[in-house]
CSV table of C-alpha atoms and ligand atoms in Angstrom, one decimal:
chain,number,residue,atom,x,y,z
A,27,UNK,CA,5.5,8.7,-20.7
A,28,UNK,CA,4.8,11.7,-18.3
A,29,UNK,CA,8.3,12.6,-16.4
A,30,UNK,CA,9.0,14.3,-13.3
A,31,UNK,CA,11.4,17.1,-13.2
A,32,UNK,CA,12.3,18.4,-10.0
A,33,UNK,CA,15.8,20.9,-9.0
A,34,UNK,CA,16.9,20.2,-5.9
A,35,UNK,CA,18.2,22.0,-2.8
A,36,UNK,CA,15.0,23.7,-1.2
A,37,UNK,CA,14.2,22.7,2.3
A,38,UNK,CA,10.4,21.7,2.3
A,39,UNK,CA,7.9,24.1,4.2
A,40,UNK,CA,4.7,23.8,4.9
A,41,UNK,CA,1.1,22.2,5.0
A,42,UNK,CA,-0.2,19.9,3.4
A,43,UNK,CA,-3.3,16.9,3.8
A,44,UNK,CA,-2.4,13.5,3.5
A,45,UNK,CA,-4.8,11.5,1.3
A,46,UNK,CA,-7.2,8.2,2.2
A,47,UNK,CA,-4.8,4.6,2.0
A,48,UNK,CA,-4.3,2.8,-1.3
A,49,UNK,CA,-3.8,-0.5,1.6
A,50,UNK,CA,-7.1,0.4,2.6
A,51,UNK,CA,-9.2,1.7,0.3
A,52,UNK,CA,-8.6,-0.9,-2.1
A,53,UNK,CA,-10.1,-4.3,0.5
A,54,UNK,CA,-12.5,-1.8,2.0
A,55,UNK,CA,-13.7,-1.8,-2.3
A,56,UNK,CA,-13.3,-5.3,-2.5
A,57,UNK,CA,-15.6,-5.8,0.5
A,58,UNK,CA,-18.7,-3.4,-0.5
A,59,UNK,CA,-19.1,-7.0,-3.1
A,60,UNK,CA,-20.2,-8.5,0.2
A,61,UNK,CA,-22.9,-6.3,1.0
A,62,UNK,CA,-26.8,-7.2,0.1
A,63,UNK,CA,-27.7,-3.2,-0.5
A,64,UNK,CA,-24.9,-0.7,-1.8
A,65,UNK,CA,-22.2,1.0,-0.2
A,66,UNK,CA,-20.7,4.1,0.1
A,67,UNK,CA,-16.7,4.0,0.4
A,68,UNK,CA,-15.1,8.1,1.6
A,69,UNK,CA,-12.2,9.0,2.2
A,70,UNK,CA,-11.1,7.2,-1.1
A,71,UNK,CA,-7.1,8.3,-3.0
A,72,UNK,CA,-7.4,9.7,-7.0
A,73,UNK,CA,-5.3,7.3,-7.4
A,74,UNK,CA,-4.8,5.3,-10.4
A,75,UNK,CA,-5.2,1.3,-8.5
A,76,UNK,CA,-8.4,2.4,-7.3
A,77,UNK,CA,-9.1,3.5,-11.0
A,78,UNK,CA,-7.8,0.1,-11.5
A,79,UNK,CA,-10.4,-1.4,-9.6
A,80,UNK,CA,-13.2,0.8,-10.6
A,81,UNK,CA,-12.4,-0.6,-13.4
A,82,UNK,CA,-12.5,-4.1,-12.5
A,83,UNK,CA,-16.2,-3.7,-11.0
A,84,UNK,CA,-16.9,-2.6,-14.3
A,85,UNK,CA,-15.9,-5.8,-16.0
A,86,UNK,CA,-17.8,-7.5,-13.7
A,87,UNK,CA,-21.0,-5.1,-14.6
A,88,UNK,CA,-20.5,-3.1,-11.3
A,89,UNK,CA,-20.8,0.1,-12.2
A,90,UNK,CA,-19.9,2.4,-9.5
A,91,UNK,CA,-21.4,5.9,-8.9
A,92,UNK,CA,-18.9,8.7,-7.8
A,93,UNK,CA,-20.1,12.0,-6.4
A,94,UNK,CA,-18.5,15.4,-6.2
A,95,UNK,CA,-16.8,14.5,-2.8
A,96,UNK,CA,-15.0,11.3,-5.1
A,97,UNK,CA,-17.0,9.1,-2.5
A,98,UNK,CA,-18.6,5.6,-4.4
A,99,UNK,CA,-21.4,4.0,-4.2
A,100,UNK,CA,-21.1,0.5,-5.3
A,101,UNK,CA,-24.0,-1.8,-5.7
A,102,UNK,CA,-22.6,-5.4,-6.1
A,103,UNK,CA,-26.1,-7.0,-6.8
A,104,UNK,CA,-25.4,-6.0,-10.4
A,105,UNK,CA,-23.0,-8.0,-11.1
A,106,UNK,CA,-23.4,-10.4,-14.5
A,107,UNK,CA,-19.3,-11.6,-14.9
A,108,UNK,CA,-17.2,-13.5,-11.6
A,109,UNK,CA,-14.3,-13.2,-13.3
A,110,UNK,CA,-10.8,-11.1,-12.6
A,111,UNK,CA,-9.0,-10.8,-16.1
A,112,UNK,CA,-5.5,-11.0,-16.1
A,113,UNK,CA,-4.9,-7.9,-18.3
A,114,UNK,CA,-6.3,-6.0,-15.1
A,115,UNK,CA,-5.0,-8.1,-12.6
A,116,UNK,CA,-1.2,-8.0,-13.9
A,117,UNK,CA,-1.4,-4.4,-13.7
A,118,UNK,CA,-2.7,-4.5,-9.8
A,119,UNK,CA,-1.6,-7.4,-7.9
A,120,UNK,CA,-4.5,-6.4,-5.7
A,121,UNK,CA,-7.1,-7.2,-8.2
A,122,UNK,CA,-6.6,-10.5,-5.7
A,123,UNK,CA,-8.5,-9.3,-2.8
A,124,UNK,CA,-11.7,-10.0,-5.4
A,125,UNK,CA,-11.1,-13.1,-4.4
A,126,UNK,CA,-12.8,-13.9,-1.5
A,127,UNK,CA,-16.1,-12.1,-1.8
A,128,UNK,CA,-17.1,-12.8,-4.7
A,129,UNK,CA,-16.7,-16.8,-3.7
A,130,UNK,CA,-18.4,-16.2,-0.5
A,131,UNK,CA,-21.2,-13.9,-1.7
A,132,UNK,CA,-22.0,-15.2,-5.4
A,133,UNK,CA,-20.1,-18.6,-5.0
A,134,UNK,CA,-18.0,-18.5,-7.9
A,135,UNK,CA,-14.6,-17.0,-8.4
A,136,UNK,CA,-12.1,-16.7,-11.9
A,137,UNK,CA,-8.9,-14.1,-11.1
A,138,UNK,CA,-5.9,-14.4,-12.9
A,139,UNK,CA,-2.8,-15.0,-11.6
A,140,UNK,CA,-1.0,-12.2,-10.5
A,141,UNK,CA,2.9,-13.5,-12.2
A,142,UNK,CA,6.0,-11.5,-11.0
A,143,UNK,CA,6.2,-8.1,-10.3
A,144,UNK,CA,9.1,-6.2,-10.1
A,145,UNK,CA,10.0,-6.2,-6.6
A,146,UNK,CA,9.7,-10.2,-6.5
A,147,UNK,CA,8.0,-13.7,-7.3
A,148,UNK,CA,4.9,-12.9,-4.9
A,149,UNK,CA,3.3,-15.8,-4.7
A,150,UNK,CA,-1.0,-15.9,-3.8
A,151,UNK,CA,-0.8,-19.9,-2.8
A,152,UNK,CA,-2.3,-18.6,1.5
A,153,UNK,CA,-4.7,-17.1,-0.3
A,154,UNK,CA,-5.5,-20.2,-2.2
A,155,UNK,CA,-4.9,-22.7,0.7
A,156,UNK,CA,-6.8,-20.9,3.0
A,157,UNK,CA,-10.0,-20.5,1.0
A,158,UNK,CA,-9.3,-24.6,-0.1
A,159,UNK,CA,-9.5,-24.7,3.9
A,160,UNK,CA,-12.8,-23.3,4.3
A,161,UNK,CA,-14.3,-25.8,1.6
A,162,UNK,CA,-13.5,-23.7,-1.5
A,163,UNK,CA,-13.1,-26.1,-4.5
A,164,UNK,CA,-10.1,-24.5,-6.1
A,165,UNK,CA,-7.9,-25.1,-9.5
A,166,UNK,CA,-5.4,-23.3,-11.0
A,167,UNK,CA,-6.0,-23.7,-15.3
A,168,UNK,CA,-4.7,-21.4,-17.9
A,169,UNK,CA,-3.3,-19.0,-15.5
A,170,UNK,CA,-6.6,-18.8,-13.9
A,171,UNK,CA,-7.3,-19.8,-10.1
A,172,UNK,CA,-10.8,-21.0,-10.5
A,173,UNK,CA,-13.0,-21.4,-7.0
A,174,UNK,CA,-16.0,-22.6,-6.6
A,175,UNK,CA,-17.8,-22.8,-3.2
A,176,UNK,CA,-19.5,-26.5,-2.5
A,177,UNK,CA,-23.3,-27.0,-2.3
A,178,UNK,CA,-23.2,-26.9,1.2
A,179,UNK,CA,-20.9,-23.3,1.2
A,180,UNK,CA,-18.0,-22.2,3.0
A,181,UNK,CA,-17.4,-23.6,6.2
A,182,UNK,CA,-15.7,-22.0,9.4
A,183,UNK,CA,-12.1,-23.3,10.3
A,184,UNK,CA,-8.9,-22.4,11.8
A,185,UNK,CA,-5.7,-21.5,9.3
A,186,UNK,CA,-2.5,-20.6,10.1
A,187,UNK,CA,0.1,-18.9,7.7
A,188,UNK,CA,3.0,-19.7,7.0
A,189,UNK,CA,4.3,-16.2,6.3
A,190,UNK,CA,2.5,-13.1,7.5
A,191,UNK,CA,0.5,-12.0,4.3
A,192,UNK,CA,-1.5,-8.8,4.6
A,193,UNK,CA,-3.8,-9.2,1.9
A,194,UNK,CA,-3.9,-12.8,2.5
A,195,UNK,CA,-5.5,-11.9,5.8
A,196,UNK,CA,-8.0,-9.9,4.1
A,197,UNK,CA,-8.9,-12.2,2.0
A,198,UNK,CA,-9.3,-14.6,4.2
A,199,UNK,CA,-11.4,-12.0,6.2
A,200,UNK,CA,-14.1,-11.3,3.9
A,201,UNK,CA,-14.4,-15.0,2.8
A,202,UNK,CA,-14.9,-15.9,6.3
A,203,UNK,CA,-17.2,-13.1,7.2
A,204,UNK,CA,-20.3,-15.1,4.9
A,205,UNK,CA,-19.1,-18.5,5.6
A,206,UNK,CA,-21.2,-20.6,8.4
A,207,UNK,CA,-19.5,-21.1,11.7
A,208,UNK,CA,-16.1,-19.4,13.3
A,209,UNK,CA,-12.8,-19.0,11.6
A,210,UNK,CA,-9.6,-18.5,13.2
A,211,UNK,CA,-6.7,-16.8,11.3
A,212,UNK,CA,-3.7,-17.7,13.4
A,213,UNK,CA,0.1,-15.7,12.5
A,214,UNK,CA,-2.3,-13.0,10.7
A,215,UNK,CA,-1.2,-9.9,9.9
A,216,UNK,CA,-1.7,-7.0,12.1
A,217,UNK,CA,-1.5,-4.2,10.0
A,218,UNK,CA,-3.9,-1.5,10.4
A,219,UNK,CA,-5.4,-1.8,6.8
A,220,UNK,CA,-6.6,-4.9,8.4
A,221,UNK,CA,-8.1,-3.4,11.3
A,222,UNK,CA,-9.8,-0.8,8.7
A,223,UNK,CA,-11.5,-3.4,7.4
A,224,UNK,CA,-11.9,-5.9,9.8
A,225,UNK,CA,-14.4,-2.6,10.9
A,226,UNK,CA,-16.3,-2.2,7.8
A,227,UNK,CA,-17.2,-5.9,8.1
A,228,UNK,CA,-18.7,-5.1,11.4
A,229,UNK,CA,-20.3,-2.2,10.5
A,230,UNK,CA,-21.9,-4.3,7.9
A,231,UNK,CA,-23.3,-6.6,10.7
A,232,UNK,CA,-20.4,-9.5,10.6
A,233,UNK,CA,-18.6,-10.1,13.4
A,234,UNK,CA,-14.4,-10.1,13.4
A,235,UNK,CA,-12.5,-10.1,16.7
A,236,UNK,CA,-9.3,-10.0,17.4
A,237,UNK,CA,-8.2,-7.7,14.6
A,238,UNK,CA,-4.7,-5.6,15.1
A,239,UNK,CA,-3.3,-9.4,16.9
A,240,UNK,CA,-1.9,-12.2,15.1
A,241,UNK,CA,-5.3,-14.2,16.0
A,242,UNK,CA,-8.4,-12.8,14.3
A,243,UNK,CA,-11.9,-14.7,14.8
A,244,UNK,CA,-14.7,-14.4,12.5
A,245,UNK,CA,-18.0,-15.7,13.0
A,246,UNK,CA,-19.5,-15.7,9.9
A,247,UNK,CA,-22.8,-14.2,9.2
A,248,UNK,CA,-25.8,-15.0,6.4
A,249,UNK,CA,-25.6,-11.6,4.9
A,250,UNK,CA,-24.5,-8.5,5.5
A,251,UNK,CA,-25.5,-4.9,4.5
A,252,UNK,CA,-23.8,-2.3,2.8
A,253,UNK,CA,-22.4,0.7,4.5
A,254,UNK,CA,-21.1,4.4,4.6
A,255,UNK,CA,-17.4,3.6,4.8
A,256,UNK,CA,-14.3,6.8,5.3
A,257,UNK,CA,-11.4,5.1,4.2
A,258,UNK,CA,-7.9,5.7,7.0
A,259,UNK,CA,-5.0,7.9,6.2
A,260,UNK,CA,-2.1,6.8,3.9
A,261,UNK,CA,0.9,5.7,6.8
A,262,UNK,CA,2.9,5.3,4.0
A,263,UNK,CA,2.1,8.5,2.1
A,264,UNK,CA,2.4,9.9,5.7
A,265,UNK,CA,6.1,8.7,6.4
A,266,UNK,CA,6.7,9.6,2.6
A,267,UNK,CA,6.7,13.4,3.0
A,268,UNK,CA,8.0,13.5,6.7
A,269,UNK,CA,11.4,11.9,5.1
A,270,UNK,CA,10.9,14.6,2.4
A,271,UNK,CA,11.2,16.9,5.0
A,272,UNK,CA,13.7,15.7,6.8
A,273,UNK,CA,16.0,15.0,3.9
A,274,UNK,CA,15.8,18.1,2.3
A,275,UNK,CA,16.5,19.8,6.2
A,276,UNK,CA,12.6,21.3,6.0
A,277,UNK,CA,9.9,22.1,8.2
A,278,UNK,CA,6.1,20.4,7.7
A,279,UNK,CA,3.0,19.7,9.3
A,280,UNK,CA,0.9,16.6,7.8
A,281,UNK,CA,-2.7,17.1,8.4
A,282,UNK,CA,-5.7,14.5,9.0
A,283,UNK,CA,-3.6,11.3,9.3
A,284,UNK,CA,-2.8,9.6,12.4
A,285,UNK,CA,0.7,9.4,14.7
A,286,UNK,CA,-0.3,6.0,16.2
A,287,UNK,CA,0.1,4.2,13.3
A,288,UNK,CA,3.0,5.2,12.1
A,289,UNK,CA,6.1,4.7,15.8
A,290,UNK,CA,7.9,2.3,14.0
A,291,UNK,CA,9.0,5.2,11.4
A,292,UNK,CA,8.7,7.9,13.4
A,293,UNK,CA,11.4,6.6,16.1
A,294,UNK,CA,13.4,6.4,13.2
A,295,UNK,CA,13.2,10.1,11.9
A,296,UNK,CA,14.0,11.2,15.4
A,297,UNK,CA,16.9,8.8,15.4
A,298,UNK,CA,18.1,10.5,12.2
A,299,UNK,CA,17.3,13.6,14.0
A,300,UNK,CA,14.4,15.3,13.5
A,301,UNK,CA,12.4,17.2,16.2
A,302,UNK,CA,8.6,15.3,15.6
A,303,UNK,CA,5.5,17.1,17.4
A,304,UNK,CA,2.4,15.5,16.8
A,305,UNK,CA,-1.7,15.3,17.6
A,306,UNK,CA,-4.3,13.4,17.1
A,307,UNK,CA,-4.2,13.8,13.2
A,308,UNK,CA,-1.3,16.0,12.7
A,309,UNK,CA,2.4,15.2,12.6
A,310,UNK,CA,5.1,18.0,12.7
A,311,UNK,CA,8.5,17.3,11.7
A,312,UNK,CA,11.1,20.3,11.9
A,313,UNK,CA,14.9,18.9,11.4
A,314,UNK,CA,16.0,22.8,12.2
A,315,UNK,CA,18.1,23.1,8.9
A,316,UNK,CA,20.4,19.8,9.9
A,317,UNK,CA,21.2,17.2,7.9
A,318,UNK,CA,20.1,13.8,8.6
A,319,UNK,CA,22.0,11.6,10.8
A,320,UNK,CA,22.3,8.0,9.1
A,321,UNK,CA,20.0,5.1,10.8
A,322,UNK,CA,19.4,1.3,11.1
A,323,UNK,CA,16.4,-0.6,9.6
A,324,UNK,CA,15.0,-3.9,9.0
A,325,UNK,CA,11.7,-4.4,7.5
A,326,UNK,CA,9.1,-6.6,9.0
A,327,UNK,CA,5.5,-7.0,9.7
A,328,UNK,CA,3.4,-4.6,11.5
A,329,UNK,CA,3.9,-2.8,13.9
A,330,UNK,CA,7.6,-3.3,12.5
A,331,UNK,CA,9.2,-1.0,10.1
A,332,UNK,CA,7.4,-1.3,7.1
A,333,UNK,CA,9.3,-2.3,4.2
A,334,UNK,CA,7.0,0.5,2.1
A,335,UNK,CA,9.0,2.9,3.5
A,336,UNK,CA,12.3,1.1,3.0
A,337,UNK,CA,13.3,2.6,-0.5
A,338,UNK,CA,12.7,6.9,1.2
A,339,UNK,CA,14.9,5.7,4.1
A,340,UNK,CA,18.1,4.4,1.6
A,341,UNK,CA,17.7,7.8,0.0
A,342,UNK,CA,17.8,9.3,3.2
A,343,UNK,CA,21.1,7.7,4.6
A,344,UNK,CA,22.1,8.3,0.9
A,345,UNK,CA,22.7,12.1,1.9
A,346,UNK,CA,22.6,11.2,6.1
A,347,UNK,CA,25.9,11.6,7.8
A,348,UNK,CA,27.6,8.0,8.7
A,349,UNK,CA,27.1,5.0,7.6
A,350,UNK,CA,23.1,3.1,7.7
A,351,UNK,CA,22.2,-0.8,7.4
A,352,UNK,CA,19.0,-1.5,5.9
A,353,UNK,CA,18.0,-4.7,5.8
A,354,UNK,CA,15.1,-5.8,3.0
A,355,UNK,CA,13.4,-8.9,5.1
A,356,UNK,CA,9.6,-8.8,3.5
A,357,UNK,CA,10.3,-9.1,-0.7
A,358,UNK,CA,13.5,-10.3,-2.3
A,359,UNK,CA,14.7,-7.5,-5.3
A,360,UNK,CA,13.3,-4.8,-3.6
A,361,UNK,CA,16.2,-3.2,-4.1
A,362,UNK,CA,15.7,-1.6,-7.6
A,363,UNK,CA,16.0,2.0,-6.5
A,364,UNK,CA,19.9,2.0,-5.3
A,365,UNK,CA,21.1,1.2,-8.4
A,366,UNK,CA,19.2,4.9,-10.3
A,367,UNK,CA,20.6,6.5,-6.5
A,368,UNK,CA,23.8,5.1,-7.1
A,369,UNK,CA,23.4,6.6,-10.6
A,370,UNK,CA,22.9,10.3,-8.4
A,371,UNK,CA,26.4,10.1,-6.5
A,372,UNK,CA,24.8,8.0,-4.0
A,373,UNK,CA,26.8,4.9,-2.2
A,374,UNK,CA,25.1,2.3,-1.7
A,375,UNK,CA,26.5,-1.2,-2.0
A,376,UNK,CA,23.8,-4.4,-1.3
A,377,UNK,CA,25.3,-7.4,0.3
A,378,UNK,CA,22.3,-10.4,0.1
A,379,UNK,CA,19.1,-8.3,1.8
A,380,UNK,CA,20.9,-5.7,3.3
A,381,UNK,CA,21.8,-2.3,1.8
A,382,UNK,CA,25.3,-0.5,3.5
A,383,UNK,CA,24.4,2.9,2.6
A,384,UNK,CA,27.7,5.5,3.2
A,385,UNK,CA,26.6,9.1,3.2
A,386,UNK,CA,27.4,11.4,0.9
A,387,UNK,CA,27.8,15.2,1.2
A,388,UNK,CA,25.5,15.6,-1.5
A,389,UNK,CA,23.6,13.7,-5.2
A,390,UNK,CA,23.7,15.4,-8.3
A,391,UNK,CA,20.3,15.7,-10.1
A,392,UNK,CA,20.5,12.9,-12.6
A,393,UNK,CA,18.0,11.5,-15.8
A,394,UNK,CA,16.5,7.9,-13.7
A,395,UNK,CA,13.9,5.3,-14.1
A,396,UNK,CA,11.4,4.5,-11.7
A,397,UNK,CA,11.0,0.6,-11.1
A,398,UNK,CA,8.3,-0.3,-8.4
A,399,UNK,CA,6.2,2.5,-6.2
A,400,UNK,CA,7.9,2.9,-4.0
A,401,UNK,CA,11.3,3.0,-5.2
A,402,UNK,CA,9.8,6.0,-7.2
A,403,UNK,CA,9.3,7.9,-4.0
A,404,UNK,CA,12.7,7.4,-3.2
A,405,UNK,CA,14.0,8.5,-6.2
A,406,UNK,CA,11.8,12.3,-5.9
A,407,UNK,CA,13.2,12.3,-2.3
A,408,UNK,CA,16.6,11.9,-4.0
A,409,UNK,CA,16.0,14.6,-6.5
A,410,UNK,CA,14.7,17.1,-4.1
A,411,UNK,CA,18.1,17.0,-2.5
A,412,UNK,CA,20.3,16.8,-5.0
A,413,UNK,CA,22.6,19.7,-7.0
A,414,UNK,CA,20.6,20.6,-10.0
A,415,UNK,CA,18.0,18.6,-12.3
A,416,UNK,CA,17.0,15.5,-11.8
A,417,UNK,CA,14.4,13.9,-14.4
A,418,UNK,CA,12.3,10.7,-13.5
A,419,UNK,CA,10.9,8.6,-16.1
A,420,UNK,CA,8.0,6.1,-15.6
A,421,UNK,CA,6.3,8.2,-13.0
A,422,UNK,CA,3.4,6.0,-13.6
A,423,UNK,CA,4.2,3.8,-10.7
A,424,UNK,CA,4.2,7.0,-9.0
A,425,UNK,CA,0.6,7.8,-9.8
A,426,UNK,CA,0.3,4.1,-8.7
A,427,UNK,CA,0.3,5.5,-5.4
A,428,UNK,CA,1.1,9.1,-4.6
A,429,UNK,CA,-1.9,11.1,-5.1
A,430,UNK,CA,-1.0,15.0,-6.5
A,431,UNK,CA,2.6,14.2,-5.4
A,432,UNK,CA,3.6,17.1,-7.4
A,433,UNK,CA,1.1,19.7,-6.5
A,434,UNK,CA,2.0,18.7,-2.7
A,435,UNK,CA,5.6,18.6,-2.9
A,436,UNK,CA,4.7,22.4,-4.6
A,437,UNK,CA,2.7,23.2,-1.4
A,438,UNK,CA,6.4,22.8,0.4
A,439,UNK,CA,8.0,24.8,-1.7
A,440,UNK,CA,10.0,22.3,-3.7
A,441,UNK,CA,10.7,22.4,-7.8
A,442,UNK,CA,8.8,19.7,-9.1
A,443,UNK,CA,6.9,19.8,-12.9
A,444,UNK,CA,4.9,16.9,-14.6
A,445,UNK,CA,6.6,17.0,-18.3
A,446,UNK,CA,3.5,15.3,-20.2
A,447,UNK,CA,5.0,12.6,-22.4
B,509,UD1,C1,1.1,-5.5,0.9
B,509,UD1,C2,0.7,-4.2,0.6
B,509,UD1,C3,1.8,-4.1,0.0
B,509,UD1,C4,3.1,-4.4,1.2
B,509,UD1,C5,3.1,-6.2,1.5
B,509,UD1,C6,4.0,-5.7,2.8
B,509,UD1,C7,-1.6,-4.1,-0.8
B,509,UD1,C8,-2.5,-3.6,-1.1
B,509,UD1,N1,-0.1,-4.2,-0.3
B,509,UD1,O1,0.8,-6.4,-0.4
B,509,UD1,O2,1.8,-2.9,-0.2
B,509,UD1,O3,4.6,-4.4,0.3
B,509,UD1,O4,1.6,-5.8,2.9
B,509,UD1,O5,3.9,-5.1,3.6
B,509,UD1,O6,-1.9,-4.4,1.3
B,509,UD1,N2,3.1,-14.1,0.6
B,509,UD1,C9,3.9,-15.9,0.1
B,509,UD1,N3,2.5,-16.1,0.0
B,509,UD1,C10,1.1,-16.0,-0.6
B,509,UD1,C11,1.0,-14.1,0.3
B,509,UD1,C12,2.4,-13.0,0.2
B,509,UD1,O7,4.4,-16.6,0.5
B,509,UD1,O8,0.4,-16.2,-0.4
B,509,UD1,C13,4.5,-13.7,1.1
B,509,UD1,C14,5.1,-12.8,0.0
B,509,UD1,O9,5.9,-13.2,-1.1
B,509,UD1,C15,5.8,-11.8,0.9
B,509,UD1,C16,5.0,-12.0,1.6
B,509,UD1,O10,4.7,-12.9,2.1
B,509,UD1,O11,7.3,-12.0,1.1
B,509,UD1,C17,4.3,-10.3,2.7
B,509,UD1,O12,3.3,-10.4,1.0
B,509,UD1,P1,1.9,-9.7,1.4
B,509,UD1,O13,1.9,-9.4,2.8
B,509,UD1,O14,1.2,-10.6,1.2
B,509,UD1,O15,2.1,-8.7,0.4
B,509,UD1,P2,0.7,-8.2,0.0
B,509,UD1,O16,-0.3,-8.1,0.7
B,509,UD1,O17,0.6,-8.3,-1.9
């Protein structure tokens, strides 16, 4: 198993490019299943989760074509099997995103239940209930969601999400795009990735309105055509590199990103003492060599502070001046990184769903273990500022969501190396 070796203490300095968003690329790829003709997806990040989605397509009989610029052409007409098997779904929960499009376009879908994961139980009941409200016949059998549409097809409905669910909203938008009549999704996710997906569907000839608000309306159409679509920038990758600069007292410029989708994170970085400058597609951060100040965080659905940036800000607070309280409201059990950070000398106490982080003068490098995607990012950040060497094990978690992390950090001057295991 590969490891990352980091020698901390260098303030980051330089410019890098931000990749396409994982959390947009996955629904966009699933959406290609809806088109009668092939679609091409551009600006795909080179990540393990994307490879898993391509493998999933392969299991279904679809062989996407990759060009030299890593654009992917998907022709859903070659589909042979309407099954997403457990072996793949268990490695990537977002595989559930094929459920809605497979069902709406091909009339049938069997998708393994994702099961538990490192950050909590993460059920998919809302996806299932929403599709049932559109008329799908669904049974849960042998660990699979087995779904079929009635002979009259899926029909529009009004569905209220009990809890805001990002992939739940995306699944139902995709199914509703080909259903008969109008679907209204209430308490829908407002995340920018949902907007990206709705834009793709509209480009394919669909009718989605209200994306970016909590009420999304979808007028079903008979057919959707393939299209060419470029995935939006990754706001979580952007935020992670901004924290990397802030935690090391450095100065970076991130290109090909979008400051307008990161407001909550930028506000907290400014509160932590960062000077931030933005342009249409870039963000620059300068700590002027200062130590960060502790900030209080409460995660919540977009546009509030994202849960996917919580671990990185705990790392930031762990070396900040003062005490920062970080409350996680989206996922249970999303504090696994805290125990590893404490092994590096951090002083973090967990009380219920709040981590109370008392900033220390310095962290000390140590062997640590990555437990999930964003938790591993926080260990990299801690390693960048810690005295001495940090060795991070199980970095396959990082490769799920950060394209070429060691190359990008090296470009910014970090002492980081991948050790093949
Ligand atoms: C997506 C993101 C993930 C991010 C999360 C929250 C992708 C591929 N992943 O995950 O990076 O951390 O949003 O911003 O986009 N819930 C239910 N029933 C359901 C579905 C969800 O109770 O059927 C609950 C979950 O347990 C959780 C909350 O809703 O407490 C939010 O989860 P959800 O938004 O669905 O997360 P994902 O879409 O899986």
